[in-house]
Short mmCIF file of C-alpha atoms in Angstrom, two decimals:
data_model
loop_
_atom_site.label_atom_id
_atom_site.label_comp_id
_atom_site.label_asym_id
_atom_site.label_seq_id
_atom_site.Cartn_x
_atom_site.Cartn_y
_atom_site.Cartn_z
CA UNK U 1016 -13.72 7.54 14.68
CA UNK U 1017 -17.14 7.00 16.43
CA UNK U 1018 -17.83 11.12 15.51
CA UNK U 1019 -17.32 9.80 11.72
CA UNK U 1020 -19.42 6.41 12.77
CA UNK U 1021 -22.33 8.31 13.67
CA UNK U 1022 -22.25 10.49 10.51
CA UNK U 1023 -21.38 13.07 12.43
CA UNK U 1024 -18.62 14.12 10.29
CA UNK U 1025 -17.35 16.39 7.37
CA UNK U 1026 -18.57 16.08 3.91
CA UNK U 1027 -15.83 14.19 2.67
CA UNK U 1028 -16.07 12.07 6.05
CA UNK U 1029 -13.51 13.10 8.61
CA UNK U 1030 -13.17 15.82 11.45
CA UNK U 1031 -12.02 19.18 11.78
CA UNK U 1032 -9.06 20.34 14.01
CA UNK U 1033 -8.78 23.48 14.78
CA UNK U 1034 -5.04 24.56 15.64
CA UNK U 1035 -5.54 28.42 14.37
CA UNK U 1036 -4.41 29.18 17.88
CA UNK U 1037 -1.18 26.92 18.29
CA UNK U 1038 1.84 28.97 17.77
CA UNK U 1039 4.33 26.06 17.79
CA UNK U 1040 2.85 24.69 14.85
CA UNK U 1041 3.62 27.53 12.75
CA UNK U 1042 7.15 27.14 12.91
CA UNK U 1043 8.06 26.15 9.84
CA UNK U 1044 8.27 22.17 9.91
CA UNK U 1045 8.53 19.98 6.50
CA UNK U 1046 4.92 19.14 6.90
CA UNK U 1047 3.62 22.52 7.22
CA UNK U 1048 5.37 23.93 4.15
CA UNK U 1049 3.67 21.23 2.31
CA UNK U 1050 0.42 22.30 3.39
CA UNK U 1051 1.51 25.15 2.55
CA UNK U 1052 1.84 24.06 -0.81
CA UNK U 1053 -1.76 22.97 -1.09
CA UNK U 1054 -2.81 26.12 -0.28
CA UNK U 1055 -3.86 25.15 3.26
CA UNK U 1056 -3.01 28.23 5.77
CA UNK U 1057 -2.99 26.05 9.41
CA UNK U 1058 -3.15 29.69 11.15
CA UNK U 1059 -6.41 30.55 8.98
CA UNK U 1060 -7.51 27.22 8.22
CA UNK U 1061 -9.11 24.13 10.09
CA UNK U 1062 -7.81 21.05 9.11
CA UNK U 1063 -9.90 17.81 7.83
CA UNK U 1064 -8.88 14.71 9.41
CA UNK U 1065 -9.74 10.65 9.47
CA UNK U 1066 -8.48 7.66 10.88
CA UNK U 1067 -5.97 6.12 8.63
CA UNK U 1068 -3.73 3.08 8.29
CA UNK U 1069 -0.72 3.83 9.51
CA UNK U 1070 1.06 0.79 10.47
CA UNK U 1071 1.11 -3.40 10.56
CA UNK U 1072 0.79 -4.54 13.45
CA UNK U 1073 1.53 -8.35 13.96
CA UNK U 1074 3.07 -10.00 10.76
CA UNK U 1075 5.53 -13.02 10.11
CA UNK U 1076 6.50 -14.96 12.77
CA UNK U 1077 10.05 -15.55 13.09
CA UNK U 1078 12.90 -17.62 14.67
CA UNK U 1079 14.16 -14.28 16.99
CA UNK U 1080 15.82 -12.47 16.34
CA UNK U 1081 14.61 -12.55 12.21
CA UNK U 1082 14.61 -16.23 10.50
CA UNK U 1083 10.97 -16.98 9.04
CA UNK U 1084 9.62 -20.11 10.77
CA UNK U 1085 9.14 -22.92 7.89
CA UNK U 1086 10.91 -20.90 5.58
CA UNK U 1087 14.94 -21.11 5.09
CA UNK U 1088 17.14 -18.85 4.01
CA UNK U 1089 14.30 -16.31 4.39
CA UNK U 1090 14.80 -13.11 6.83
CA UNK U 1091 12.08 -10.89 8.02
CA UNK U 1092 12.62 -7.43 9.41
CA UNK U 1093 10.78 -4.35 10.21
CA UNK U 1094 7.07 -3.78 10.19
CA UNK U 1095 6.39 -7.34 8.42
CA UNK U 1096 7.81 -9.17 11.61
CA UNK U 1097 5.49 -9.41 14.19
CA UNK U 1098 5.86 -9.95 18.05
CA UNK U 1099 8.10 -6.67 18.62
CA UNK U 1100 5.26 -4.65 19.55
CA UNK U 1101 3.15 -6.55 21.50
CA UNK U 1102 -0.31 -4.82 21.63
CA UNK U 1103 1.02 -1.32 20.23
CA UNK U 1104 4.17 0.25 18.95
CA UNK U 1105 4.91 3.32 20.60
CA UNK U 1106 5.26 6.23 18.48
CA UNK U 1107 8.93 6.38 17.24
CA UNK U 1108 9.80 3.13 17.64
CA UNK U 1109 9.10 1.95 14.08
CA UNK U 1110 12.06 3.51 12.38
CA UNK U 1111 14.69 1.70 14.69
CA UNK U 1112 12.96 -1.38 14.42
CA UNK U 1113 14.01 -0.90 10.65
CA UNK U 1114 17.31 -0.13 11.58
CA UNK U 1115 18.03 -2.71 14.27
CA UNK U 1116 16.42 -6.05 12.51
CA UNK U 1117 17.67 -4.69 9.28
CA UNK U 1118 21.34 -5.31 10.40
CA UNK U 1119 20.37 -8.38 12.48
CA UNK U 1120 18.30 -9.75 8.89
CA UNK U 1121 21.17 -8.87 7.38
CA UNK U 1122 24.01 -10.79 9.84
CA UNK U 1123 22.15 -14.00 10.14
CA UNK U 1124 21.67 -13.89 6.22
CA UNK U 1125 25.15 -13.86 5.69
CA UNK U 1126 25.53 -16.73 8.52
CA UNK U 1127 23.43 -18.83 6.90
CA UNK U 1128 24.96 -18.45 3.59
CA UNK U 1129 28.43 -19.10 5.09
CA UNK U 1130 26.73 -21.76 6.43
CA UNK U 1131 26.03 -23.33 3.50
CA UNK U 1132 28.17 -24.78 0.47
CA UNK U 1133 26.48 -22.87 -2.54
CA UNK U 1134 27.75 -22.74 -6.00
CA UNK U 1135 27.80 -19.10 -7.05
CA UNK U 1136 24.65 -18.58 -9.71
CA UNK U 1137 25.78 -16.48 -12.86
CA UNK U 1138 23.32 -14.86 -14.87
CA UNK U 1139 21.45 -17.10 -17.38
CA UNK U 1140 22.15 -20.10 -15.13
CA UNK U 1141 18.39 -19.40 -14.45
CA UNK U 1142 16.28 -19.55 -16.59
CA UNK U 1143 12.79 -18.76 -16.42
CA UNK U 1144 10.11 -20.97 -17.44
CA UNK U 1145 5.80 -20.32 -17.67
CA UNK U 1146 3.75 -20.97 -14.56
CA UNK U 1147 2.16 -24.82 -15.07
CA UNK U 1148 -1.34 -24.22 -14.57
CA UNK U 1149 -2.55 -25.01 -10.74
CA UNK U 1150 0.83 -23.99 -9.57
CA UNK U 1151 -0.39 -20.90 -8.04
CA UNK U 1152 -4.09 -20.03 -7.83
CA UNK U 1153 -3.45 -16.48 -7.88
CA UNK U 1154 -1.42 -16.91 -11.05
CA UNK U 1155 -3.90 -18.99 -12.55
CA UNK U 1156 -6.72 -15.62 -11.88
CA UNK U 1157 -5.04 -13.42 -12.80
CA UNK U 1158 -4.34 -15.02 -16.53
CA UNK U 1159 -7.67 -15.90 -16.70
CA UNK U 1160 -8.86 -12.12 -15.76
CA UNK U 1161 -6.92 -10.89 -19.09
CA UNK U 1162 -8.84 -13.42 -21.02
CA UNK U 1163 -12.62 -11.98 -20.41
CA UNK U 1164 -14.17 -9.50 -22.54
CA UNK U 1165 -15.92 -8.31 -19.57
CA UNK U 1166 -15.77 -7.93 -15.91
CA UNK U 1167 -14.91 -5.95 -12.66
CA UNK U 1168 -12.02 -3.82 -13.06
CA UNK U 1169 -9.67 -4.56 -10.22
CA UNK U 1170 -9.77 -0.29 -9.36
CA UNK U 1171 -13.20 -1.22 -8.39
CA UNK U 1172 -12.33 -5.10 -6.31
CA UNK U 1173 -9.50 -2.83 -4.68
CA UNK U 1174 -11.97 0.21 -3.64
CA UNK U 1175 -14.39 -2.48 -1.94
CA UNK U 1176 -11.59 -3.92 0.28
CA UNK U 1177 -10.66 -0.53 1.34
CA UNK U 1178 -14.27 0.12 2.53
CA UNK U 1179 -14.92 -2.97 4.25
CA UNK U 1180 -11.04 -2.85 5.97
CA UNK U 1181 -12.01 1.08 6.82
CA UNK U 1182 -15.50 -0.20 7.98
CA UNK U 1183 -15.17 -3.06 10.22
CA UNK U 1184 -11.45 -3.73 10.37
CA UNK U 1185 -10.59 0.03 11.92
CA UNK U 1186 -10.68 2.27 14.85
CA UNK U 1187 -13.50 0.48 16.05
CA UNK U 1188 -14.51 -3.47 16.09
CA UNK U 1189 -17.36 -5.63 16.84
CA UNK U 1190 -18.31 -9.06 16.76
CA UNK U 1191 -20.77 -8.81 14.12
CA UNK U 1192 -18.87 -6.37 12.25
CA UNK U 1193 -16.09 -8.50 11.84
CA UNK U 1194 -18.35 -11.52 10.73
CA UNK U 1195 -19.85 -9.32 7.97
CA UNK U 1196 -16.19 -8.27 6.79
CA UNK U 1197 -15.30 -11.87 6.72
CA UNK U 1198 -17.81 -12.36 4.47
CA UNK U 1199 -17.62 -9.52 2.27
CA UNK U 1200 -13.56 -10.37 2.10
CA UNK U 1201 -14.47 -14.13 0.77
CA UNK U 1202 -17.16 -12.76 -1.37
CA UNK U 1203 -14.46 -10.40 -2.91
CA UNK U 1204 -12.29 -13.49 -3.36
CA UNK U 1205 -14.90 -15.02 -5.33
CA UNK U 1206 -15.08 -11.63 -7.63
CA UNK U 1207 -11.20 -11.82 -8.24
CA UNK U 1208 -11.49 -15.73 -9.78
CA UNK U 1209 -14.57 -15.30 -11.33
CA UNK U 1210 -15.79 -11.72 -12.54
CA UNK U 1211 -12.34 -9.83 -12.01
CA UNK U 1212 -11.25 -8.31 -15.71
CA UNK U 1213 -7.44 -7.19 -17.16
CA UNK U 1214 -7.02 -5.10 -19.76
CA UNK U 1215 -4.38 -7.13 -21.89
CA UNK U 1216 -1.23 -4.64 -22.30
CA UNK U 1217 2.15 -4.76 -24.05
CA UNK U 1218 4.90 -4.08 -22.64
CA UNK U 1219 6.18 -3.91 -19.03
CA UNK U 1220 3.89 -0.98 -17.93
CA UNK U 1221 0.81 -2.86 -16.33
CA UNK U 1222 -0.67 -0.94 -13.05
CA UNK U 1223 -4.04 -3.21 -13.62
CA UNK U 1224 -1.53 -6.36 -13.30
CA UNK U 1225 0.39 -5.11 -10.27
CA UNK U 1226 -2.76 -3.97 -8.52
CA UNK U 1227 -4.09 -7.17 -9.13
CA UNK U 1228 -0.91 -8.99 -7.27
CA UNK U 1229 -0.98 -6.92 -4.68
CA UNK U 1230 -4.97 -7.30 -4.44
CA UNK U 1231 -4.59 -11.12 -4.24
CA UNK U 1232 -1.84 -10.68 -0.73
CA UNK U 1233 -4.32 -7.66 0.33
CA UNK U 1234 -7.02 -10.31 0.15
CA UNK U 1235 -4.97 -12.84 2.45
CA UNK U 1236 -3.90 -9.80 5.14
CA UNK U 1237 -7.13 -8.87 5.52
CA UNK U 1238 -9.20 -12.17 6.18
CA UNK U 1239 -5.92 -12.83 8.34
CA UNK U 1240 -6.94 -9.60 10.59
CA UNK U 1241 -10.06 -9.87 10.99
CA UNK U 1242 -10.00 -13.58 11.82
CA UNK U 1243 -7.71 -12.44 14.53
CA UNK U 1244 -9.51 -9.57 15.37
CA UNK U 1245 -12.85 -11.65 15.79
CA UNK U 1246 -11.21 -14.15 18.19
CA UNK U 1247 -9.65 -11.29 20.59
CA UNK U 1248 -12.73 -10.80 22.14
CA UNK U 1249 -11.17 -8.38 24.63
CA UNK U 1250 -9.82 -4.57 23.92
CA UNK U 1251 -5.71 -4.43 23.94
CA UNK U 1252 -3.43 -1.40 22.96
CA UNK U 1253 -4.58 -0.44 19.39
CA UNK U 1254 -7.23 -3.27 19.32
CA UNK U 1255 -10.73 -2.04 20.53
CA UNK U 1256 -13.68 -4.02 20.68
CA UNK U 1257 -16.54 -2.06 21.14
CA UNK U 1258 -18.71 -5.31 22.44
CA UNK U 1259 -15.90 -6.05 24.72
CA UNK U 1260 -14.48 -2.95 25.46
CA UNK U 1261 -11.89 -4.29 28.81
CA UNK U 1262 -8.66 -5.91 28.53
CA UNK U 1263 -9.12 -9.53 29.62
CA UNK U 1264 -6.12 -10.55 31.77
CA UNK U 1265 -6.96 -14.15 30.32
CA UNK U 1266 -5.12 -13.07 26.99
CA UNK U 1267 -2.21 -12.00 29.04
CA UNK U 1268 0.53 -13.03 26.66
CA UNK U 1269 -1.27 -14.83 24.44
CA UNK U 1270 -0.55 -14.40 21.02
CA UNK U 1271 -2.82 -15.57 17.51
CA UNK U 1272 -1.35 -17.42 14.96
CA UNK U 1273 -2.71 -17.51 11.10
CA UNK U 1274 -1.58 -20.89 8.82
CA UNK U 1275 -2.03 -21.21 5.31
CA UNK U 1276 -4.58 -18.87 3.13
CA UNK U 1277 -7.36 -18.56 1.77
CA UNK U 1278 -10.01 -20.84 2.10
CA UNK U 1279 -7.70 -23.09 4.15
CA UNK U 1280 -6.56 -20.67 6.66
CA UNK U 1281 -7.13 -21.27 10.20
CA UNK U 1282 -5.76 -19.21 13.40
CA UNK U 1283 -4.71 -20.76 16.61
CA UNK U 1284 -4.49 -19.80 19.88
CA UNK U 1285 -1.09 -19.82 21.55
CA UNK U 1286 -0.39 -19.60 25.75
CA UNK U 1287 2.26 -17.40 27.45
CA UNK U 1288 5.18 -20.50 26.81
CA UNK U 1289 4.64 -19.95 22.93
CA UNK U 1290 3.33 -23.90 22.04
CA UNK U 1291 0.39 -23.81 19.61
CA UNK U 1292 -1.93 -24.84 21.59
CA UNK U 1293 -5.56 -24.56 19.78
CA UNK U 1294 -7.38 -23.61 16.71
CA UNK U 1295 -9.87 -20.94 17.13
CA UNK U 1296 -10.76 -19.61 13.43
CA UNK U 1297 -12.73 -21.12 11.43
CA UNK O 364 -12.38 24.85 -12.69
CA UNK O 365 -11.59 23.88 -16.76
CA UNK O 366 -7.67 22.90 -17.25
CA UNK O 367 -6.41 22.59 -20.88
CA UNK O 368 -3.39 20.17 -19.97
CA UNK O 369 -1.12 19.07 -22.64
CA UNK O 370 0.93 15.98 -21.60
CA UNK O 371 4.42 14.49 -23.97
CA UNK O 372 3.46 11.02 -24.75
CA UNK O 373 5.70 8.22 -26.09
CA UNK O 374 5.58 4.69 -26.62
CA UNK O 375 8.64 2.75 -26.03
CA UNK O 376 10.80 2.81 -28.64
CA UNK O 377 8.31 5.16 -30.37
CA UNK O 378 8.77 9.22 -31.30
CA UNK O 379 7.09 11.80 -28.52
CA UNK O 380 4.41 13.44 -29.43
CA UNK O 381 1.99 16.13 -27.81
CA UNK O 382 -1.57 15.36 -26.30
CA UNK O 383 -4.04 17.69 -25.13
CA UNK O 384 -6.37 16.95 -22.74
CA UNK O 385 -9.67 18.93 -21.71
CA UNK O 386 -10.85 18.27 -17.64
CA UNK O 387 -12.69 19.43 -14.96
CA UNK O 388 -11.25 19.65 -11.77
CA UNK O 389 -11.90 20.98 -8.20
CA UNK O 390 -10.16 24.00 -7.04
CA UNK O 391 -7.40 23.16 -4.90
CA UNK O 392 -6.46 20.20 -6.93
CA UNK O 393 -3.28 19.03 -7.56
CA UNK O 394 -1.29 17.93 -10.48
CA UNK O 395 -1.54 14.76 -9.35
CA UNK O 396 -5.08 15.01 -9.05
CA UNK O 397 -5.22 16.20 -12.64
CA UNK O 398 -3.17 13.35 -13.37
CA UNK O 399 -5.91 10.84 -12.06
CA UNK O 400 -8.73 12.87 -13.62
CA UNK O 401 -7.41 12.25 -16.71
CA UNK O 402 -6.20 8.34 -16.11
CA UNK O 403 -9.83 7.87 -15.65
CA UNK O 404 -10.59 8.91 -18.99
CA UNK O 405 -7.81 8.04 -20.93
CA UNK O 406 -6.60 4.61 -18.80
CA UNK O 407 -3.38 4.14 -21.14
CA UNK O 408 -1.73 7.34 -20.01
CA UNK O 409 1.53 6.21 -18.04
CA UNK O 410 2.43 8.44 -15.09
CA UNK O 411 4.41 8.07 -11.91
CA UNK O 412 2.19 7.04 -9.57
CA UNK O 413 1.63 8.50 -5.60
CA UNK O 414 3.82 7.00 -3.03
CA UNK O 415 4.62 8.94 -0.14
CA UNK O 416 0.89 11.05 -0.19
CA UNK O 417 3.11 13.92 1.46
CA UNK O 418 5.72 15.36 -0.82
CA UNK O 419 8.74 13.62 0.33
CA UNK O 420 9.43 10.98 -2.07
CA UNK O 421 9.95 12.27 -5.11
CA UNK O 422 8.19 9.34 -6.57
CA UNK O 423 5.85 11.14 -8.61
CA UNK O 424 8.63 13.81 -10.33
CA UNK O 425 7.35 15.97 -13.29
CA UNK O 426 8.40 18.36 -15.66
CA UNK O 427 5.38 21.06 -14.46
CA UNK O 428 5.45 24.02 -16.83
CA UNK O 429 9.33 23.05 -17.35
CA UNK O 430 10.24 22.96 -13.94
CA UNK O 431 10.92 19.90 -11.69
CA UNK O 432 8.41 19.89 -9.37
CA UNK O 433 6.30 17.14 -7.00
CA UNK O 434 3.14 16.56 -8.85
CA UNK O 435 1.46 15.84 -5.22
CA UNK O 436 2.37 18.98 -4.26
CA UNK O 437 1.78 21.54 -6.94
CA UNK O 438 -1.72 22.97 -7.13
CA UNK O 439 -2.96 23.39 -10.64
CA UNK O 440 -3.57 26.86 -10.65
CA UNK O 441 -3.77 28.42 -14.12
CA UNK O 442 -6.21 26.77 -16.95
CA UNK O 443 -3.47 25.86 -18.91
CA UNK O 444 -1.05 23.60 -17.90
CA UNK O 445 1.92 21.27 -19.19
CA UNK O 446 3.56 18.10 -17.81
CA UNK O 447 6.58 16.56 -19.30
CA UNK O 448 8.66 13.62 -17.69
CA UNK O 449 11.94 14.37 -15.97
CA UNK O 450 15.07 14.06 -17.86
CA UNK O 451 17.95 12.05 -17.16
CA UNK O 452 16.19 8.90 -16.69
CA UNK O 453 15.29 6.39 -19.20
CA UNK O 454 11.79 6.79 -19.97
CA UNK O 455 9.38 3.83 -20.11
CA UNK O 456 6.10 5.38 -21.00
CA UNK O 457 4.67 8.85 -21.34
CA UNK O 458 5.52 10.79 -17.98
CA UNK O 459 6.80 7.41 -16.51
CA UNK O 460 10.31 7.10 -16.43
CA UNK O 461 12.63 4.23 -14.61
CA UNK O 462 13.15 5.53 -10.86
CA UNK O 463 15.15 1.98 -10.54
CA UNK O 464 18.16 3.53 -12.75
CA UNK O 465 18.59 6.41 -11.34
CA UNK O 466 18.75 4.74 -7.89
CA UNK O 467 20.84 2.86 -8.81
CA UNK O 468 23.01 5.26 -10.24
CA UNK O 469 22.89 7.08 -6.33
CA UNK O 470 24.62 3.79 -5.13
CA UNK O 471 27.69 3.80 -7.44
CA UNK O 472 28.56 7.45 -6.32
CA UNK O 473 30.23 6.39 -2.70
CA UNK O 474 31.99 3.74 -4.81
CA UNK O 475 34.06 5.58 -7.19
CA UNK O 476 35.68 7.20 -4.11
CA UNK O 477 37.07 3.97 -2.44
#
């Protein structure tokens, strides 16, 4: 990352590995035949590489081992829980956490429900209705981004997150970095209400609509991780601070937690015995 | 290099019909890539779109040349070129056809045995 920081990277912005001289990758694994298949020869060949998203860490907080806190009847499991990890998942542990919580989500699901007395729901018993305006202020952009003539496509909203997330959010993290991205991210907000344009489509194909959803919770996940980046001012497992580049034994077991979104989320600071204890962000 | 890709189009509910397409692409691309070149000119072209990024998924299924093939994993590598959608799944648009279905259909298969 701090090669590709410095511009010291490839054209297209990544570094080259050379493994023409590893015989154990030439076996034939799933991923080499489908470099194959692109026509890349990792015997003849370097290979272009970049830091890339791989995984969430951090996510909902639950009731352990899966119920959402301040949600009922809702079950997390996998890589939207957080707190299994702690500062990193080790590699290979993210498909059994699938496995594991995914039976446990599903066992305290159907203890809840047995709980319960709930009269079965046959189809057509609901009925869907239109969204009142000011129910949901993503709802309410999004219809009003299909009425403009012009405007930002959301391809274009959607490539800007990407670059600030890749920019500041990444490998590597600094105070002032994570400032700017917090601005940039509420900036971007402002875009999607007020500039963002939809293309008005029949039917149920829509990619501009669903990008557009998904760019609204992108919005909230990222202002959510960098707030929480910005108030770590120490360097744990995949979290690196280049301005405070130590662990701090003072965040020993100390975890962050966002509430609400958008403009009216705030992140708190909680102590080893788990009780909010005080708000850090904003 | 210059691809002359002809793609089978539909509307729902609508009759197929056959649309060429004339685009520039790097060597090396893929069909997917092609796919995207094209999508940026012609934005109301339906096609499965990429999932996995490493030819696993089967998300983004074609008919390439008449053979089923991974459209993120098949380099484009003559000038002509022809995608179809895959059969045996209701189709909802163009090369975009309902992966949901045929899932679906996967999960009855253990059943009929019990």
């Amino acid at each position: 990352a701090r090669e590709i920081a410095a511009g010291e990277g490839t054209e297209a912005g990544g570094v080259c590995v050379d493994a023409r001289n590893v015989p154990a990758l030439m076996e034939q694994s799933r991923y080499v035949k489908f470099l194959q298949d692109l026509g890349v020869d990792l015997s003849r060949d370097m290979q272009q590489v970049a830091p890339g998203a791989h995984y969430s860490l951090g996510g909902v907080k639950v009731q352990p081992p899966t119920a959402c806190l301040g949600m009922p009847g809702v079950f997390a499991s996998g890589e939207v829980m957080g707190g299994v990890h702690g500062a990193n998942r080790l590699a290979g542990n993210a498909l059994p956490e699938t496995q594991v919580f995914g039976a446990l989500a599903a066992r305290e699901s159907i203890e809840y429900l047995r709980s319960k007395s709930y009269a079965p729901v046959r189809p057509g018993d609901m009925k869907p209705r239109p969204v009142e305006r000011g129910e949901s202020q993503v709802w309410d952009s999004l219809c009003l981004a299909r009425t403009r003539q012009s405007g930002r496509p959301v391809e274009e909203l959607e490539f800007n997150l990407r670059e600030i997330m890749q920019r500041y959010g990444a490998t590597i993290r600094t105070g002032p970095g994570l400032e700017e991205a917090l601005a940039r991210v509420e900036k971007l907000r402002r875009t999607f209400r007020e500039e963002m344009m939809l293309p008005v489509r029949p039917g149920v194909w829509h990619p501009e609509l669903v990008k557009a959803t998904e760019l609204a919770n992108m919005l909230e996940v990222a202002q959510a991780l960098l707030a929480c980046a910005l108030v770590r001012t120490e360097t744990r497992g995949a979290h690196f601070r280049d301005d405070f580049p130590d662990r701090d034994e003072r965040f020993d077991g100390h975890n962050f937690v966002v509430r609400g979104h958008g403009e009216k989320m705030s992140v708190f600071r909680c102590d080893r015995s788990g009780k909010e204890k005080v708000q850090v962000w904003p | 290099m210059k691809v002359s890709c002809q793609i089978r189009r539909q509307e729902p509910g609508g009759n197929p019909w056959w649309e060429r397409y004339e685009v520039e692409i790097r060597d090396g691309s893929t069909a997917m890539d092609l796919l995207h070149a094209i999508a940026g000119r012609d934005p109301g072209l339906a096609f499965p779109p990429h999932h996995c990024k490493m030819g696993i998924c089967s998300a983004c299924s074609l008919l390439i040349d008449g053979r089923q093939r991974l459209a993120c994993r098949t380099l484009v590598s003559a000038p002509e070129i022809r995608l179809e959608p895959i059969p045996g799944s209701p189709l909802i648009k163009d090369l975009l056809v309902d992966f949901l279905a045929w899932q679906e259909k996967l999960l009855t298969l253990g059943k009929e045995s019990e």
